[in-house]
Coordinates of C-alpha atoms and ligand atoms in Angstrom, one line a residue:
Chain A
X16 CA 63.8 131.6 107.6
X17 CA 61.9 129.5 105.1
X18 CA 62.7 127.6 102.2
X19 CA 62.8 129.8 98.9
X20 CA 62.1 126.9 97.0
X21 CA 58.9 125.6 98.9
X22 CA 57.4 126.1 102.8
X23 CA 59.4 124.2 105.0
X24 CA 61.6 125.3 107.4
X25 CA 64.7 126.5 105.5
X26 CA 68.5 124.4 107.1
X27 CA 71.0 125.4 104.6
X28 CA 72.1 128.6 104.1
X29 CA 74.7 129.9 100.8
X30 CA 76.2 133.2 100.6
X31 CA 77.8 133.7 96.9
X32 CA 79.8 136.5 95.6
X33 CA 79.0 136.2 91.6
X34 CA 80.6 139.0 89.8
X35 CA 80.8 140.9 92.9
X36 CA 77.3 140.9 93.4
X37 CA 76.5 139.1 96.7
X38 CA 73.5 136.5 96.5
X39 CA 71.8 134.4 98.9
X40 CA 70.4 131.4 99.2
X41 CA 67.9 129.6 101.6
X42 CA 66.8 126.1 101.4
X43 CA 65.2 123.2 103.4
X44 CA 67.7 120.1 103.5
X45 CA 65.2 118.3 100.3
X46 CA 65.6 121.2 98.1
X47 CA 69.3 121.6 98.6
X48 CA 69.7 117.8 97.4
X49 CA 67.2 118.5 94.8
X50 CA 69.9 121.3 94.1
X51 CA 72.7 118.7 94.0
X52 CA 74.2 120.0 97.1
X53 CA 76.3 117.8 98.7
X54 CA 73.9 116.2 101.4
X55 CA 75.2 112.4 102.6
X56 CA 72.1 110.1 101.9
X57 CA 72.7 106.5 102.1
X58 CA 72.0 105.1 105.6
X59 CA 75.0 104.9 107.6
X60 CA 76.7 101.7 108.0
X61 CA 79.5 100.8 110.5
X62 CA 82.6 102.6 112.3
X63 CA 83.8 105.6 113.0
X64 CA 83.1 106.8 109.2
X65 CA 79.3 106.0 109.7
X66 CA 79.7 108.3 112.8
X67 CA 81.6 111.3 111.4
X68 CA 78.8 110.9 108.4
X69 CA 75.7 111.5 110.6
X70 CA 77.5 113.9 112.3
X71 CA 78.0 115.3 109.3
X72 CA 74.2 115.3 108.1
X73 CA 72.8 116.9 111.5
X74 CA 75.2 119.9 111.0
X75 CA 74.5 119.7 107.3
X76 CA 73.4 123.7 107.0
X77 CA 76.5 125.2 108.5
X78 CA 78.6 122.7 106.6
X79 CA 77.5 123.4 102.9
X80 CA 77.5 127.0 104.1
X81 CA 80.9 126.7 105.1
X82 CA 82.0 124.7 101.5
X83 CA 80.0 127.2 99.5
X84 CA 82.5 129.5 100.9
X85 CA 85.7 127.8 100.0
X86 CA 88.5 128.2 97.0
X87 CA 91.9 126.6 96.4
X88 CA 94.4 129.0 97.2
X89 CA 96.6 127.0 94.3
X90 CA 94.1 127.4 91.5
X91 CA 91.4 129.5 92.5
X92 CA 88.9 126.4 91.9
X93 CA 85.7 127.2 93.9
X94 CA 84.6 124.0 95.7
X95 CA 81.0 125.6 94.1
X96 CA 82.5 125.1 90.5
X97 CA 83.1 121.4 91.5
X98 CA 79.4 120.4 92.5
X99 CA 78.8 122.3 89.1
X100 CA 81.1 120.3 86.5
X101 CA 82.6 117.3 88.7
X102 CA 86.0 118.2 87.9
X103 CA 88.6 119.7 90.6
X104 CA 91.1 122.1 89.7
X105 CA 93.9 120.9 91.1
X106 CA 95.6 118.2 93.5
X107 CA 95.4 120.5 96.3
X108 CA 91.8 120.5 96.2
X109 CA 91.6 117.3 97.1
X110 CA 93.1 118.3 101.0
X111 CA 90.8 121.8 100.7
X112 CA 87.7 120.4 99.7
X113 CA 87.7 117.1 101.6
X114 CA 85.1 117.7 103.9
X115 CA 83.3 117.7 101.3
X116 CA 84.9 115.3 99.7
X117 CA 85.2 112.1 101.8
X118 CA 81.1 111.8 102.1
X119 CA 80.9 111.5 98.1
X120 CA 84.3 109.2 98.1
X121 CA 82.3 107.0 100.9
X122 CA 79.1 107.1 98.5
X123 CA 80.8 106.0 95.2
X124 CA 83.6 104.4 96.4
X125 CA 82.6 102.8 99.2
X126 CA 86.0 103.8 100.8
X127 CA 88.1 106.7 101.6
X128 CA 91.3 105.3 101.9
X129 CA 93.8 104.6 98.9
X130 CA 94.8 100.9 98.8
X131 CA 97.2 99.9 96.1
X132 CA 99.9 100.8 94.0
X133 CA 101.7 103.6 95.8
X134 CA 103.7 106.6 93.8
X135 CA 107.7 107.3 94.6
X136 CA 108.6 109.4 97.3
X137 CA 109.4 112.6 96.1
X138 CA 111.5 114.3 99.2
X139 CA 112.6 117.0 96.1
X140 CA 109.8 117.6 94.7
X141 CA 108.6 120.9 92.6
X142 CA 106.4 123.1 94.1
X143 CA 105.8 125.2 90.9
X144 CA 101.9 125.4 91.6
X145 CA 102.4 126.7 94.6
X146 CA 105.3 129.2 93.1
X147 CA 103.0 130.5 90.1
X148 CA 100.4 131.1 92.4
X149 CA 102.4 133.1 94.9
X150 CA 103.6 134.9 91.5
X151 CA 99.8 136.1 90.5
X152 CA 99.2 137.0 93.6
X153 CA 102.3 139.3 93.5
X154 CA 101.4 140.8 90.0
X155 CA 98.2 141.5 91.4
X156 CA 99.9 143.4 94.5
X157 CA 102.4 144.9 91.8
X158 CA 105.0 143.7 94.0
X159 CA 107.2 143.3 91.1
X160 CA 110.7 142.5 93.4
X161 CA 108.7 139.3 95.0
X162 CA 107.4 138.5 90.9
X163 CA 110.8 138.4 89.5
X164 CA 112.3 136.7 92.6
X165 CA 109.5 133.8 91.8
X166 CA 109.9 133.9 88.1
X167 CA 113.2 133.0 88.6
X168 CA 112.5 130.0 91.1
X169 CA 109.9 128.8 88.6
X170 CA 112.9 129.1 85.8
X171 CA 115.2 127.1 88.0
X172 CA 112.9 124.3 88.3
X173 CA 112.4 124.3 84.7
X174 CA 116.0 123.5 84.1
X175 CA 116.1 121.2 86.5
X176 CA 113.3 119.2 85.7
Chain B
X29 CA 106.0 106.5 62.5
X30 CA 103.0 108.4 60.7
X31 CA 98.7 108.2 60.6
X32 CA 99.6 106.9 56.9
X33 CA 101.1 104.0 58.6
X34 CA 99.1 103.1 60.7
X35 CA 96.2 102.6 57.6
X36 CA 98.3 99.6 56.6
X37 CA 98.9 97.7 59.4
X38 CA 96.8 97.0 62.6
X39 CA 96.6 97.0 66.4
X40 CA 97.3 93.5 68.1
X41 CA 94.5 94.0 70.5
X42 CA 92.6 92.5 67.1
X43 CA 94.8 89.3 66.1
X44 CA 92.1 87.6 67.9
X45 CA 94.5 85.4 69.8
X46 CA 94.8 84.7 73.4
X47 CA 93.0 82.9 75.6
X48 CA 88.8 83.1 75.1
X49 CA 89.6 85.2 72.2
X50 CA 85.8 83.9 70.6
X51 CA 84.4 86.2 72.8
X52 CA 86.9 88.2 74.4
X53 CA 88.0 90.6 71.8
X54 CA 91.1 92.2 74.2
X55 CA 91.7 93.0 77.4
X56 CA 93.0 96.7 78.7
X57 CA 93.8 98.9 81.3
X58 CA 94.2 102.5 81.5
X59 CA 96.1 104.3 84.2
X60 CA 94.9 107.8 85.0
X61 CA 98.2 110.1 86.2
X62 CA 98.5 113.7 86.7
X63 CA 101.9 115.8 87.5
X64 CA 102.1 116.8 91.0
X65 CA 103.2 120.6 90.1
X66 CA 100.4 121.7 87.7
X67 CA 96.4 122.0 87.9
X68 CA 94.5 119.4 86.4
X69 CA 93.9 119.9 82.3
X70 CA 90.8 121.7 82.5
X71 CA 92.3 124.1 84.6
X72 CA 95.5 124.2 83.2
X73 CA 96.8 127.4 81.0
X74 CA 98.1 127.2 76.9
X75 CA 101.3 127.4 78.4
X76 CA 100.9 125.5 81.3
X77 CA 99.4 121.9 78.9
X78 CA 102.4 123.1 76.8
X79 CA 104.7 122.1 79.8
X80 CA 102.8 119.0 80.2
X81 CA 103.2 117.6 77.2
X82 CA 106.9 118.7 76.9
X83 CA 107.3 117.3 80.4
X84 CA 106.1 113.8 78.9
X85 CA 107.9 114.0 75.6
X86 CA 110.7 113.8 77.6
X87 CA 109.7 111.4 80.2
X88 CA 108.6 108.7 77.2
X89 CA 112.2 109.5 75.5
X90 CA 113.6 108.7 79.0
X91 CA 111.4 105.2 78.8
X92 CA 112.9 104.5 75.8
X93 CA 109.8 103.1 74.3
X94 CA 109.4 103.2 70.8
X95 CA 106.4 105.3 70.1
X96 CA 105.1 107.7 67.6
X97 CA 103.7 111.2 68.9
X98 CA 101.0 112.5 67.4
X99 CA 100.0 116.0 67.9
X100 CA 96.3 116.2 68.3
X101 CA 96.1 119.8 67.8
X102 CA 95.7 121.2 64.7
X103 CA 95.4 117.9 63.4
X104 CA 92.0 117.4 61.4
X105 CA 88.4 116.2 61.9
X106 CA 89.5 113.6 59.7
X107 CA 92.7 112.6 61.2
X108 CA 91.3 113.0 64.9
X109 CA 88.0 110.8 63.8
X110 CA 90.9 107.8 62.7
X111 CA 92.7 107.9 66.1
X112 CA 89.1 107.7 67.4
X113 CA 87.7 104.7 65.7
X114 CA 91.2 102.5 66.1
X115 CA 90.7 103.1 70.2
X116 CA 93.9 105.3 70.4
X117 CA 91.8 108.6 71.7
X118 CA 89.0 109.2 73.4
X119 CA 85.8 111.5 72.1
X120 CA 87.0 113.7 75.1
X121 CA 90.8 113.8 73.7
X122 CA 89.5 114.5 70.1
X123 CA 87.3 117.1 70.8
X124 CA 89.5 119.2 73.8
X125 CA 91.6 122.1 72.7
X126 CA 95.3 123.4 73.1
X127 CA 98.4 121.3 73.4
X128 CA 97.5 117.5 73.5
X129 CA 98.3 114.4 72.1
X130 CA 98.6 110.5 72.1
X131 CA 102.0 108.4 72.2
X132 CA 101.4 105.1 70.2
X133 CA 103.4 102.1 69.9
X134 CA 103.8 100.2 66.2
X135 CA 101.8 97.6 67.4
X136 CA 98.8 100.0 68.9
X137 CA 99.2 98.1 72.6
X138 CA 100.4 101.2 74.2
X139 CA 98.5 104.6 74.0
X140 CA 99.1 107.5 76.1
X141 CA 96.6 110.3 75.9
X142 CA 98.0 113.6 76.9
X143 CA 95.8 116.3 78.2
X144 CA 92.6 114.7 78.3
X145 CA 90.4 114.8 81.5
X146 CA 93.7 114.0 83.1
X147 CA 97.4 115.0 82.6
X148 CA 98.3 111.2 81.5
X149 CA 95.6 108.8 80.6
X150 CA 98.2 105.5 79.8
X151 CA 96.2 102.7 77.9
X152 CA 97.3 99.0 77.6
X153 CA 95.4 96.9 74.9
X154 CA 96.3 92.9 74.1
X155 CA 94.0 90.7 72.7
X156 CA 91.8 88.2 74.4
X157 CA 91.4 87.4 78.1
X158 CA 94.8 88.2 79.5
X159 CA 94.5 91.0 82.4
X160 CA 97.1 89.9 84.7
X161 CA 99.8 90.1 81.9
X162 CA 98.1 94.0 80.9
X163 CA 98.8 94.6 84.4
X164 CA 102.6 93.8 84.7
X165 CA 103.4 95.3 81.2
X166 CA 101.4 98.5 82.0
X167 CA 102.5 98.9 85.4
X168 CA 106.5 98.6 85.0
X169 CA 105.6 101.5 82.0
X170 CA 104.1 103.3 84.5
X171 CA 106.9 103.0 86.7
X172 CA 109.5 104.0 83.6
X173 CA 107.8 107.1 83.4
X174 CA 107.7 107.9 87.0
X175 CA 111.8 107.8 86.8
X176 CA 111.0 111.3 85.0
X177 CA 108.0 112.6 86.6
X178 CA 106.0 113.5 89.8
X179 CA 102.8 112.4 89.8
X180 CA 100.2 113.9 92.2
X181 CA 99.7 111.7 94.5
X182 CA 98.5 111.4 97.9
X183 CA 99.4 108.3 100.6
X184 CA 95.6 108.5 102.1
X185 CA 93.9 109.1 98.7
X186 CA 96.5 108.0 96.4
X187 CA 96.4 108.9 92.8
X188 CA 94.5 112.3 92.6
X189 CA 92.9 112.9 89.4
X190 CA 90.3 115.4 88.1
X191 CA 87.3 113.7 88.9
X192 CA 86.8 111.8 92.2
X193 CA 85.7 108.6 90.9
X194 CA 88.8 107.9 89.3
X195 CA 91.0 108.8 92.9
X196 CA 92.8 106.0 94.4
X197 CA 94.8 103.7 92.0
X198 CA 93.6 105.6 88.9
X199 CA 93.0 102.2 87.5
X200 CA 89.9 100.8 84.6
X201 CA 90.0 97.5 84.2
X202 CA 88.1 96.5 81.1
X203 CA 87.7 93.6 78.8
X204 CA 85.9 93.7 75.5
X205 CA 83.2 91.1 74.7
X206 CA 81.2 90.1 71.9
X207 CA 77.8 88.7 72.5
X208 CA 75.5 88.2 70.0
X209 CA 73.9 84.7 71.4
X210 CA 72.7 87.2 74.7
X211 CA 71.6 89.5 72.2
X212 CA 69.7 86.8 70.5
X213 CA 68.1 85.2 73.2
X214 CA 67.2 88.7 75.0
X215 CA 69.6 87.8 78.3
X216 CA 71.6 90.9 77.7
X217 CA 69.5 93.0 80.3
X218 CA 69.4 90.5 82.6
X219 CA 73.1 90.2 82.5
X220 CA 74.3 93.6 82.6
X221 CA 71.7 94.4 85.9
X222 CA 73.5 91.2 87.5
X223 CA 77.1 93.4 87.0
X224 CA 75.9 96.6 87.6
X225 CA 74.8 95.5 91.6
X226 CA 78.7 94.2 91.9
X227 CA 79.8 97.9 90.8
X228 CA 80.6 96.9 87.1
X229 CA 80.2 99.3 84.7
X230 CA 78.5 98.2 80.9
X231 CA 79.8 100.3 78.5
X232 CA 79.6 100.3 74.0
X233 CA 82.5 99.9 72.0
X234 CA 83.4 103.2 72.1
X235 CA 83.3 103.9 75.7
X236 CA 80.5 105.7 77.7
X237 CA 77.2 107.0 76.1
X238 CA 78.3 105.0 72.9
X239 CA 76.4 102.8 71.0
X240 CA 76.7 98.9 71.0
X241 CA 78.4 97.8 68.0
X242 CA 78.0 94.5 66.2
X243 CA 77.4 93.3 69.9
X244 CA 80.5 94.2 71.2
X245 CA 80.0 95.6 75.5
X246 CA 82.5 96.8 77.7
X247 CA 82.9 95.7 81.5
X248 CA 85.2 97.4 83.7
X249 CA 85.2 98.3 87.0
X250 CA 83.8 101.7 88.6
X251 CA 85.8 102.2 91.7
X252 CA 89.3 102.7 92.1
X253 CA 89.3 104.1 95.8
X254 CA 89.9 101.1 98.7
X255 CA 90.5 98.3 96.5
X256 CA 94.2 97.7 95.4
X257 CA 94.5 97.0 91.6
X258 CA 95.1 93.3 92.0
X259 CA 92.0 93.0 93.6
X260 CA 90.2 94.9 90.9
X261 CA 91.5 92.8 88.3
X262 CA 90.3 90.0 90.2
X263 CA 86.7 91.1 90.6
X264 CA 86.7 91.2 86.4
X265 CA 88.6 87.5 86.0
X266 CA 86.3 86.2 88.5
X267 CA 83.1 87.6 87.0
X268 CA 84.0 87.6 82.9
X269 CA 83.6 83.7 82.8
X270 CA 80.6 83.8 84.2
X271 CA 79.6 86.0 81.7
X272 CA 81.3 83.6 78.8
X273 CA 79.4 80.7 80.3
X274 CA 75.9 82.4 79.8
X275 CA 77.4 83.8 76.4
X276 CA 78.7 80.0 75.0
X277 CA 75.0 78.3 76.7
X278 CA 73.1 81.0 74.3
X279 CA 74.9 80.0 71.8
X280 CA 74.5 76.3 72.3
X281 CA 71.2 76.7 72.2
X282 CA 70.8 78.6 69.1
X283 CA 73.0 75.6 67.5
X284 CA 70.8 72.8 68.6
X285 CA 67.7 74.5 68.3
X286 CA 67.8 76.2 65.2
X287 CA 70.9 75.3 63.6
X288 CA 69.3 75.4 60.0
X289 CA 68.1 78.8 60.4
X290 CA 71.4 79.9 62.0
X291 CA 73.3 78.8 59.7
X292 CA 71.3 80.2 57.1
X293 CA 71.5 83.5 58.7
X294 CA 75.1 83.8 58.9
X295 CA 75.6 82.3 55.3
X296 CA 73.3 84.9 54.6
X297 CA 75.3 87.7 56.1
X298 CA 78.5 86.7 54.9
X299 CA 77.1 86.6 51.3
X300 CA 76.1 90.4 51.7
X301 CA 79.5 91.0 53.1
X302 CA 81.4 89.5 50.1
X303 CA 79.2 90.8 47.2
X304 CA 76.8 94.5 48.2
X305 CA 77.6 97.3 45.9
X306 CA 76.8 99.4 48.7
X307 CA 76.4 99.0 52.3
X308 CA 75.8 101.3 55.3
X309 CA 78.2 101.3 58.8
X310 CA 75.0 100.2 60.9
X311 CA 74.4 97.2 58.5
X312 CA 78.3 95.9 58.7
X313 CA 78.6 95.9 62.5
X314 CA 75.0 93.7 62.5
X315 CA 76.7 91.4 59.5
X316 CA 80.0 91.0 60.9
X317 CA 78.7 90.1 64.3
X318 CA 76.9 87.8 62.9
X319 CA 79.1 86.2 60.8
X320 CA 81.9 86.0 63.5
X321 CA 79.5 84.2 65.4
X322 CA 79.3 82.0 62.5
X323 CA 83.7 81.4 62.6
X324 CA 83.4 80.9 66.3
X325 CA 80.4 77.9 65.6
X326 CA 82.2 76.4 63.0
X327 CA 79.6 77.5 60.3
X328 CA 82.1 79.2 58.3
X329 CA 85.4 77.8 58.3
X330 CA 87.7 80.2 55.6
X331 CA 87.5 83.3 57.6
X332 CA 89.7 84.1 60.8
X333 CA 88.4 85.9 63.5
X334 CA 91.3 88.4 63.2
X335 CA 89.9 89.5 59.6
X336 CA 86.9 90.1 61.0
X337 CA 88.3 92.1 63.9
X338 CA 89.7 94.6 61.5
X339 CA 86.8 94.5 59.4
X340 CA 85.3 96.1 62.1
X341 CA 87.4 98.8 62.4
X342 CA 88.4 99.1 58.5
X343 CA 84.5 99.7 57.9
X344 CA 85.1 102.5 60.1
X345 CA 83.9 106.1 58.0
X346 CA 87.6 107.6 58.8
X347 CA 89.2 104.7 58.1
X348 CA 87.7 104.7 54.3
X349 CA 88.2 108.4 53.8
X350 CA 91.9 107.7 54.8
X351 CA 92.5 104.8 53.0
X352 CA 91.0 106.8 49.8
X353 CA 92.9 110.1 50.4
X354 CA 89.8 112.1 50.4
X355 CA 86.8 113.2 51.8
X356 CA 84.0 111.0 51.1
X357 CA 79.8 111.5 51.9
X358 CA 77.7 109.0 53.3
X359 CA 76.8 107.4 49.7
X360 CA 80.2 107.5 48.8
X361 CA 81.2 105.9 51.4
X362 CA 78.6 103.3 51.6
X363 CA 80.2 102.5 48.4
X364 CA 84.0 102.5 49.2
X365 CA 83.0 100.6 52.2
X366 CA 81.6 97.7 50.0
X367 CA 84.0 97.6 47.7
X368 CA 86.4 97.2 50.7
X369 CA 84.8 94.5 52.0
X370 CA 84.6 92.5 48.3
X371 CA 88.5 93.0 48.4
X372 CA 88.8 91.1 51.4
X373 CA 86.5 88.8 51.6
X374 CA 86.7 88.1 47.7
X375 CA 88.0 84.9 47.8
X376 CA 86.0 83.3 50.7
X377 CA 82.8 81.0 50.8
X378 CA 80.6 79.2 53.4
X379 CA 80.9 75.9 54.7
X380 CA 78.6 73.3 52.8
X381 CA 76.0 71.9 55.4
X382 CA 77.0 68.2 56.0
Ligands
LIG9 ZN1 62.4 123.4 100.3
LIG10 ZN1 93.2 123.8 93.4

């Protein structure tokens, strides 16, 4: 397979569904950066992040393959959308997305791990996202019994909040 | 509390007190924070920002802070361009859409944007060089508001927010600094290379993309991820008097070298100030710089720096239109602007040279 941008040998490959039309995409690892694909870049430095990193670049196709592929269940943010607008959909995508993620934490940041201030335990905490999607996703189903039954957890939280 | 009020009074991030206050305008930090049960704002439904913000209406009452909310929409251009030019929302803020808002103290040192790129964005202003003291204020209001909410947080990436580069503490540490003598002398380059390779960003006034104004920068930090706050803040009260140092030498040498045509100048541009009939926005920021310069050299000695603080924002086009109760075009306001400026600096005059 070659490149569909130029002649070279062609390393990532996308498969999108847009509109339920299914489109492909072939590209040598310098157009998909060119693309704004996530590709790592900067030369790896030391530890076991530096390792997982160039591990990451050789298998570089299959990976952005396999991220052009994923969605928050929570929000239905594609990680696509992301590389698109820089803006994640929810705080679940930060777990869903992080393979992904952690290369362009490491190249911004120059970390991946939180140091700091840290937030209050929360043993009882909400889980409305989670609830309202579970509720689309019945509505969708027309499993009305399951909708109501959520509605009503969602309404309990609401009083309790 | 209403926008009226605010027209007559004004924030104490401009008193021009504090420590290094000549060239340190104020110091602030903003805390980005998201609830944990909701998707992030752009995401979020109507209904779903309409939760938000009830959720923090209630939080904030919890706090018992005094604070005014003002409902951003459906307020107007006008009203939204005000908030915008006294630092109390962002461009972003102004120009979003649904339910959204900004909490603000009487004395403007506490804002809390609702809705923008994140659930919370909590802003802490005080005037000159004084980061440490923004922190403890702004982090025990942080943890007030907690007692009501979740935030969305993570314990290996901490405070998750809509865009990646603000993950981690959610923290920008920023201090706002005037420097016309690196202006002058051409430095400014120089200087703002030197804090870009240690991962501090230069912004304008009015935060990024914006314009210098009267030679007034922002420096704040980029990351937030790996670094605790502390030693963010440190980075910034390490590197800022550095920054002064090469800001004060400039200076100097503008003094000794060409003190009569600096003083000149400034006389100059506090004469226009006092007596135009008319006067454009881009003309007051370069006048007022100047002549604060001036205050700080001792060339003019009947002006405080806190006037011309507010002069800076009182100039403002909003501001004007406010404080006349109409709309106003550019000539119009090029007018109202200078007869503003007579009535405050009416009675003033520059120092005789000794
Ligand atoms: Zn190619
Ligand atoms: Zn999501």
């Amino acid at each position: 397979m070659i490149c569909q941008r130029c002649q070279n040998e062609a390393s990532v490959h996308l498969t999108e569904r847009v509109g339920g039309k299914r489109q492909e995409l072939h590209l040598c690892a310098g157009c998909a950066r060119k693309a704004g694909l996530v590709l790592p870049e900067s030369a790896p430095d030391l530890g076991l992040e530096s390792v997982v990193q160039s591990l990451i670049v050789q298998n570089v196709g299959e990976l952005v393959g396999e991220l052009a592929e994923l969605a928050c269940p929570d929000c239905g943010t594609r990680y696509m959308d992301y590389r698109t607008d820089g803006r994640l959909g929810c705080p679940q995508d930060y777990r869903v997305f992080s393979k992904g993620l952690l290369p362009s934490l490491q190249r911004f940041h120059g970390a991946t791990r939180h140091v700091g201030k840290t937030a209050r335990l929360r043993p009882a905490a909400v889980h409305r996202l989670r609830l309202r999607s579970q509720l689309r996703e019945a509505v969708a189903r027309e499993d009305y019994e399951a909708a109501a039954r959520l509605r009503d957890q969602i309404r309990l939280k609401d009083t309790h909040a | 509390m209403t926008l009226d009020d605010l027209t007559r009074t004004s924030g104490e991030w401009l008193r021009g007190a504090g420590p290094e206050s000549d060239i340190v305008m104020c110091s602030r930090i903003r805390l980005a924070r998201n609830l944990a049960d909701f998707p992030f704002t752009n995401r979020a439904s109507r209904s779903e920002k309409a939760e938000i913000e009830a959720h923090f209406k209630s939080a904030l009452e919890g706090a018992k802070i005094e604070a005014g909310y003002f409902d951003v929409n459906g307020m107007s251009n006008l009203d939204r361009q005000f908030l915008v030019e006294r630092q109390l929302i962002s461009r972003e803020l102004s120009s979003g859409e649904g339910p959204r808002g900004v909490a603000v103290t009487p004395k403007e040192n506490i804002a809390i944007m609702v809705n923008e790129e994140d659930h919370l964005r909590i802003q802490y202003m005080l005037s000159g060089f004084r980061l440490p003291q923004v922190w403890d204020e702004i982090t025990a209001l942080d943890d007030q508001l907690e007692d009501d909410i979740a935030y969305a947080y993570s314990s290996s990436l901490g405070y998750l927010t809509a865009c990646p580069t603000n993950v981690g503490t959610g923290i920008r540490v920023g201090v706002m600094v005037h420097l016309p003598g690196l202006v002058a002398n051409k430095q400014i380059d120089k200087v703002f290379r030197a804090l870009q390779k240690i991962n501090l960003a230069v912004r304008g006034f009015y935060g990024e993309g914006s314009q210098a104004f009267g030679d007034f920068y922002q420096i704040s930090n980029q990351q937030t991820l790996g670094k605790s706050e502390e030693e963010l803040i440190k980075i910034l009260t390490d590197v800022v008097p550095q920054v002064l140092q090469y800001e004060r030498s400039a200076r100097q040498e503008l003094v000794t070298g060409r003190r009569q045509h600096l003083h000149d100048q400034v006389s100059r541009a506090y004469g226009v100030l006092k007596t135009a009939q008319t006067i454009s926005s881009e003309e007051t920021m370069l006048l007022l710089s100047s002549v604060r310069m001036g205050i700080n050299l001792g060339l003019i000695d009947d002006l405080s720096i806190a006037t011309v603080n507010e002069l800076f924002i009182q100039t403002q086009p909003a501001f004007l239109q406010k404080l006349r109760g109409s709309e106003l075009g550019v000539e119009e306001r090029n007018v109202a602007r200078a007869s503003y400026l007579r009535s405050r600096l009416g009675n003033g005059r520059p120092v005789e040279e000794g």
